[in-house]
């Protein structure tokens, strides 16, 4: 070896030691695919911040492995999601895929997860049937039936008799419409009209005019995270709040990320969901404080907590497998895992690979000058009802 090549070798060794992610057998890559741009960019921003906070708090070493978080922007386009998923498993040897801001994006990655035998941890998308599309899908977000059926039950118990439903016209909206509507009608309520608004560039004004004409007791709404402020502003512009029409829904519409922007128009809205930044537990208080500190005061929403828990699930699974990062071993370790999340107690249903969690009924209130979804009732340990009948 010449002096020159030996200097090169020393330099290369130093480089590898300094960046274990480069060529370290011990590294475990988590490929996180998110919409960082486009109409669901708020989901990407929240999820990335949630995953990074977990890494910051727990360090990048678990069970002797070095965790590498590779965040990729799919811009909300399913063909890009699929290409990124392929690339992450083939070239980066990702041990897990994570993220997926919208249902079609989670579906696009499913065949890759199956073929590569790599867990696909869905931390955002919430159409109930997603987990049936690959035996390697595990979910830490929620399902629309999980939140919509309890909302209907609350409405029935609180004097609401006539409801118009408005949902975004794709998977999760169809789930919300069905599970709210069927539960409400079974309990003796009436759905006056079922309205579906387009996902792309929604203008709710004409639909809200129909609501005004129908004069229901309440409007039940589902819009995906990031679209709540458009809906709420138009609801107030149409004067529906003054007309005494109650606003109920899943918690996506009063998203913690958008509440400040929505403003007082949100006051009094009652929603059912699995996470509120106002959730009263020591774990959540610590989570919210650390998240706000790390992100210039940004408040975490339900997307952030699902990504944080997605990372937690990977760490716990690696501990259980003693560092075996092969897909089938990780998947087996994830099934049945239970832990305390900032949202409360959670577990992964070993049969369906969906998350089992509390659903909270909340009302938007002003506390210390800021708007929050204040939880006032808890339905414990809710399984996805869509799958409950099948298993
Ligand atoms: C979905 O596309 O599955 C989805 C996205 C955002 C939500 C809920 C569901 O808030």
GROMACS .gro file of N, CA, C and O in nm, residues 220-289:
model
  280
  220UNK      N    1  -7.305   1.671   1.047
  220UNK     CA    2  -7.190   1.586   1.079
  220UNK      C    3  -7.091   1.600   0.965
  220UNK      O    4  -7.128   1.583   0.848
  221UNK      N    5  -6.965   1.629   0.996
  221UNK     CA    6  -6.869   1.653   0.888
  221UNK      C    7  -6.741   1.572   0.904
  221UNK      O    8  -6.692   1.552   1.015
  222UNK      N    9  -6.693   1.521   0.790
  222UNK     CA   10  -6.556   1.471   0.781
  222UNK      C   11  -6.487   1.540   0.665
  222UNK      O   12  -6.534   1.534   0.550
  223UNK      N   13  -6.377   1.609   0.693
  223UNK     CA   14  -6.283   1.654   0.590
  223UNK      C   15  -6.145   1.611   0.637
  223UNK      O   16  -6.120   1.606   0.757
  224UNK      N   17  -6.054   1.577   0.545
  224UNK     CA   18  -5.921   1.535   0.591
  224UNK      C   19  -5.844   1.650   0.654
  224UNK      O   20  -5.869   1.767   0.623
  225UNK      N   21  -5.751   1.615   0.741
  225UNK     CA   22  -5.665   1.711   0.808
  225UNK      C   23  -5.610   1.812   0.707
  225UNK      O   24  -5.563   1.773   0.600
  226UNK      N   25  -5.619   1.939   0.739
  226UNK     CA   26  -5.569   2.044   0.650
  226UNK      C   27  -5.682   2.118   0.578
  226UNK      O   28  -5.662   2.227   0.526
  227UNK      N   29  -5.802   2.058   0.577
  227UNK     CA   30  -5.914   2.120   0.505
  227UNK      C   31  -6.018   2.180   0.600
  227UNK      O   32  -6.118   2.236   0.555
  228UNK      N   33  -5.993   2.169   0.732
  228UNK     CA   34  -6.092   2.211   0.830
  228UNK      C   35  -6.121   2.360   0.828
  228UNK      O   36  -6.236   2.402   0.843
  229UNK      N   37  -6.019   2.442   0.806
  229UNK     CA   38  -6.043   2.587   0.819
  229UNK      C   39  -6.129   2.637   0.703
  229UNK      O   40  -6.213   2.724   0.723
  230UNK      N   41  -6.110   2.582   0.584
  230UNK     CA   42  -6.196   2.622   0.470
  230UNK      C   43  -6.342   2.590   0.503
  230UNK      O   44  -6.432   2.674   0.487
  231UNK      N   45  -6.364   2.469   0.553
  231UNK     CA   46  -6.502   2.428   0.584
  231UNK      C   47  -6.563   2.517   0.692
  231UNK      O   48  -6.673   2.568   0.678
  232UNK      N   49  -6.489   2.535   0.801
  232UNK     CA   50  -6.545   2.607   0.916
  232UNK      C   51  -6.575   2.753   0.880
  232UNK      O   52  -6.676   2.808   0.924
  233UNK      N   53  -6.489   2.814   0.800
  233UNK     CA   54  -6.512   2.954   0.763
  233UNK      C   55  -6.638   2.966   0.679
  233UNK      O   56  -6.718   3.057   0.697
  234UNK      N   57  -6.657   2.872   0.587
  234UNK     CA   58  -6.777   2.877   0.502
  234UNK      C   59  -6.903   2.845   0.583
  234UNK      O   60  -7.010   2.898   0.556
  235UNK      N   61  -6.890   2.760   0.684
  235UNK     CA   62  -7.003   2.725   0.771
  235UNK      C   63  -7.055   2.852   0.840
  235UNK      O   64  -7.175   2.878   0.845
  236UNK      N   65  -6.960   2.934   0.887
  236UNK     CA   66  -6.998   3.057   0.957
  236UNK      C   67  -7.047   3.162   0.857
  236UNK      O   68  -7.145   3.233   0.882
  237UNK      N   69  -6.979   3.172   0.740
  237UNK     CA   70  -7.020   3.268   0.637
  237UNK      C   71  -7.165   3.248   0.594
  237UNK      O   72  -7.237   3.343   0.564
  238UNK      N   73  -7.208   3.123   0.590
  238UNK     CA   74  -7.348   3.091   0.554
  238UNK      C   75  -7.443   3.118   0.669
  238UNK      O   76  -7.564   3.094   0.655
  239UNK      N   77  -7.388   3.155   0.785
  239UNK     CA   78  -7.472   3.185   0.901
  239UNK      C   79  -7.533   3.063   0.967
  239UNK      O   80  -7.631   3.073   1.041
  240UNK      N   81  -7.473   2.945   0.941
  240UNK     CA   82  -7.533   2.822   0.995
  240UNK      C   83  -7.519   2.814   1.147
  240UNK      O   84  -7.605   2.759   1.215
  241UNK      N   85  -7.409   2.871   1.200
  241UNK     CA   86  -7.394   2.871   1.346
  241UNK      C   87  -7.504   2.953   1.411
  241UNK      O   88  -7.567   2.912   1.509
  242UNK      N   89  -7.536   3.069   1.350
  242UNK     CA   90  -7.641   3.157   1.406
  242UNK      C   91  -7.779   3.094   1.389
  242UNK      O   92  -7.871   3.122   1.466
  243UNK      N   93  -7.794   3.010   1.286
  243UNK     CA   94  -7.924   2.945   1.262
  243UNK      C   95  -7.946   2.829   1.359
  243UNK      O   96  -8.049   2.761   1.352
  244UNK      N   97  -7.850   2.806   1.448
  244UNK     CA   98  -7.868   2.703   1.551
  244UNK      C   99  -7.837   2.562   1.503
  244UNK      O  100  -7.877   2.464   1.566
  245UNK      N  101  -7.765   2.550   1.391
  245UNK     CA  102  -7.725   2.416   1.345
  245UNK      C  103  -7.595   2.379   1.416
  245UNK      O  104  -7.495   2.448   1.404
  246UNK      N  105  -7.601   2.269   1.490
  246UNK     CA  106  -7.485   2.225   1.566
  246UNK      C  107  -7.381   2.164   1.473
  246UNK      O  108  -7.418   2.098   1.376
  247UNK      N  109  -7.254   2.188   1.500
  247UNK     CA  110  -7.149   2.126   1.420
  247UNK      C  111  -7.089   2.008   1.497
  247UNK      O  112  -7.038   2.026   1.607
  248UNK      N  113  -7.103   1.887   1.439
  248UNK     CA  114  -7.042   1.769   1.499
  248UNK      C  115  -6.957   1.699   1.392
  248UNK      O  116  -6.973   1.728   1.273
  249UNK      N  117  -6.871   1.612   1.432
  249UNK     CA  118  -6.788   1.545   1.332
  249UNK      C  119  -6.682   1.458   1.395
  249UNK      O  120  -6.678   1.440   1.517
  250UNK      N  121  -6.593   1.406   1.309
  250UNK     CA  122  -6.471   1.346   1.361
  250UNK      C  123  -6.374   1.463   1.383
  250UNK      O  124  -6.393   1.571   1.326
  251UNK      N  125  -6.273   1.440   1.465
  251UNK     CA  126  -6.186   1.551   1.506
  251UNK      C  127  -6.099   1.610   1.396
  251UNK      O  128  -6.030   1.709   1.418
  252UNK      N  129  -6.107   1.554   1.275
  252UNK     CA  130  -6.024   1.607   1.165
  252UNK      C  131  -6.060   1.752   1.132
  252UNK      O  132  -5.975   1.829   1.088
  253UNK      N  133  -6.186   1.790   1.150
  253UNK     CA  134  -6.231   1.923   1.110
  253UNK      C  135  -6.184   2.030   1.209
  253UNK      O  136  -6.165   2.145   1.171
  254UNK      N  137  -6.166   1.992   1.335
  254UNK     CA  138  -6.116   2.088   1.435
  254UNK      C  139  -5.972   2.053   1.474
  254UNK      O  140  -5.932   2.065   1.590
  255UNK      N  141  -5.899   2.010   1.373
  255UNK     CA  142  -5.757   1.975   1.380
  255UNK      C  143  -5.679   2.078   1.464
  255UNK      O  144  -5.688   2.198   1.440
  256UNK      N  145  -5.603   2.028   1.560
  256UNK     CA  146  -5.521   2.117   1.644
  256UNK      C  147  -5.426   2.205   1.563
  256UNK      O  148  -5.389   2.313   1.608
  257UNK      N  149  -5.387   2.159   1.445
  257UNK     CA  150  -5.296   2.237   1.361
  257UNK      C  151  -5.366   2.360   1.304
  257UNK      O  152  -5.300   2.456   1.265
  258UNK      N  153  -5.498   2.355   1.296
  258UNK     CA  154  -5.571   2.462   1.227
  258UNK      C  155  -5.661   2.544   1.319
  258UNK      O  156  -5.717   2.644   1.275
  259UNK      N  157  -5.676   2.501   1.444
  259UNK     CA  158  -5.773   2.568   1.532
  259UNK      C  159  -5.749   2.717   1.545
  259UNK      O  160  -5.843   2.798   1.540
  260UNK      N  161  -5.623   2.757   1.559
  260UNK     CA  162  -5.593   2.900   1.576
  260UNK      C  163  -5.634   2.978   1.452
  260UNK      O  164  -5.688   3.088   1.461
  261UNK      N  165  -5.613   2.918   1.335
  261UNK     CA  166  -5.650   2.982   1.208
  261UNK      C  167  -5.803   2.988   1.193
  261UNK      O  168  -5.857   3.087   1.144
  262UNK      N  169  -5.871   2.884   1.235
  262UNK     CA  170  -6.018   2.883   1.227
  262UNK      C  171  -6.076   2.992   1.317
  262UNK      O  172  -6.169   3.063   1.281
  263UNK      N  173  -6.020   3.003   1.436
  263UNK     CA  174  -6.064   3.107   1.528
  263UNK      C  175  -6.196   3.073   1.596
  263UNK      O  176  -6.240   2.957   1.598
  264UNK      N  177  -6.265   3.176   1.646
  264UNK     CA  178  -6.384   3.155   1.728
  264UNK      C  179  -6.498   3.083   1.656
  264UNK      O  180  -6.591   3.035   1.720
  265UNK      N  181  -6.489   3.077   1.523
  265UNK     CA  182  -6.591   3.002   1.447
  265UNK      C  183  -6.601   2.857   1.494
  265UNK      O  184  -6.705   2.794   1.481
  266UNK      N  185  -6.492   2.807   1.553
  266UNK     CA  186  -6.490   2.666   1.595
  266UNK      C  187  -6.554   2.646   1.733
  266UNK      O  188  -6.586   2.531   1.769
  267UNK      N  189  -6.575   2.754   1.807
  267UNK     CA  190  -6.624   2.740   1.945
  267UNK      C  191  -6.753   2.658   1.951
  267UNK      O  192  -6.846   2.682   1.873
  268UNK      N  193  -6.756   2.561   2.039
  268UNK     CA  194  -6.878   2.481   2.058
  268UNK      C  195  -6.886   2.357   1.971
  268UNK      O  196  -6.973   2.272   1.994
  269UNK      N  197  -6.801   2.345   1.870
  269UNK     CA  198  -6.806   2.224   1.785
  269UNK      C  199  -6.774   2.101   1.870
  269UNK      O  200  -6.680   2.103   1.950
  270UNK      N  201  -6.854   1.996   1.852
  270UNK     CA  202  -6.834   1.872   1.928
  270UNK      C  203  -6.786   1.764   1.832
  270UNK      O  204  -6.850   1.740   1.729
  271UNK      N  205  -6.675   1.703   1.864
  271UNK     CA  206  -6.618   1.601   1.775
  271UNK      C  207  -6.572   1.481   1.856
  271UNK      O  208  -6.551   1.490   1.977
  272UNK      N  209  -6.560   1.367   1.787
  272UNK     CA  210  -6.506   1.246   1.850
  272UNK      C  211  -6.374   1.215   1.782
  272UNK      O  212  -6.365   1.217   1.659
  273UNK      N  213  -6.270   1.187   1.862
  273UNK     CA  214  -6.139   1.158   1.804
  273UNK      C  215  -6.050   1.091   1.909
  273UNK      O  216  -6.085   1.083   2.026
  274UNK      N  217  -5.933   1.048   1.858
  274UNK     CA  218  -5.841   0.973   1.944
  274UNK      C  219  -5.735   1.061   2.007
  274UNK      O  220  -5.664   1.016   2.096
  275UNK      N  221  -5.720   1.185   1.959
  275UNK     CA  222  -5.615   1.270   2.017
  275UNK      C  223  -5.654   1.416   2.018
  275UNK      O  224  -5.706   1.469   1.920
  276UNK      N  225  -5.625   1.480   2.131
  276UNK     CA  226  -5.633   1.626   2.143
  276UNK      C  227  -5.506   1.672   2.212
  276UNK      O  228  -5.459   1.606   2.307
  277UNK      N  229  -5.452   1.786   2.167
  277UNK     CA  230  -5.334   1.842   2.234
  277UNK      C  231  -5.367   1.876   2.379
  277UNK      O  232  -5.277   1.891   2.463
  278UNK      N  233  -5.497   1.888   2.411
  278UNK     CA  234  -5.538   1.921   2.547
  278UNK      C  235  -5.557   1.795   2.633
  278UNK      O  236  -5.599   1.806   2.748
  279UNK      N  237  -5.528   1.677   2.578
  279UNK     CA  238  -5.547   1.553   2.656
  279UNK      C  239  -5.472   1.563   2.789
  279UNK      O  240  -5.353   1.596   2.792
  280UNK      N  241  -5.545   1.534   2.898
  280UNK     CA  242  -5.492   1.560   3.031
  280UNK      C  243  -5.421   1.436   3.087
  280UNK      O  244  -5.481   1.355   3.155
  281UNK      N  245  -5.294   1.422   3.053
  281UNK     CA  246  -5.214   1.313   3.112
  281UNK      C  247  -5.070   1.363   3.121
  281UNK      O  248  -5.029   1.450   3.044
  282UNK      N  249  -4.993   1.307   3.214
  282UNK     CA  250  -4.853   1.351   3.225
  282UNK      C  251  -4.775   1.324   3.096
  282UNK      O  252  -4.693   1.408   3.054
  283UNK      N  253  -4.805   1.210   3.031
  283UNK     CA  254  -4.733   1.176   2.906
  283UNK      C  255  -4.762   1.282   2.800
  283UNK      O  256  -4.673   1.323   2.726
  284UNK      N  257  -4.888   1.325   2.791
  284UNK     CA  258  -4.923   1.422   2.686
  284UNK      C  259  -4.868   1.560   2.718
  284UNK      O  260  -4.824   1.631   2.628
  285UNK      N  261  -4.872   1.597   2.843
  285UNK     CA  262  -4.819   1.731   2.880
  285UNK      C  263  -4.671   1.739   2.842
  285UNK      O  264  -4.625   1.839   2.785
  286UNK      N  265  -4.596   1.630   2.869
  286UNK     CA  266  -4.453   1.627   2.836
  286UNK      C  267  -4.436   1.629   2.684
  286UNK      O  268  -4.348   1.699   2.631
  287UNK      N  269  -4.521   1.554   2.614
  287UNK     CA  270  -4.511   1.547   2.467
  287UNK      C  271  -4.537   1.683   2.404
  287UNK      O  272  -4.460   1.731   2.320
  288UNK      N  273  -4.645   1.748   2.445
  288UNK     CA  274  -4.682   1.877   2.386
  288UNK      C  275  -4.573   1.981   2.414
  288UNK      O  276  -4.531   2.055   2.323
  289UNK      N  277  -4.524   1.983   2.538
  289UNK     CA  278  -4.421   2.083   2.573
  289UNK      C  279  -4.295   2.060   2.489
  289UNK      O  280  -4.238   2.156   2.435
   0.00000   0.00000   0.00000
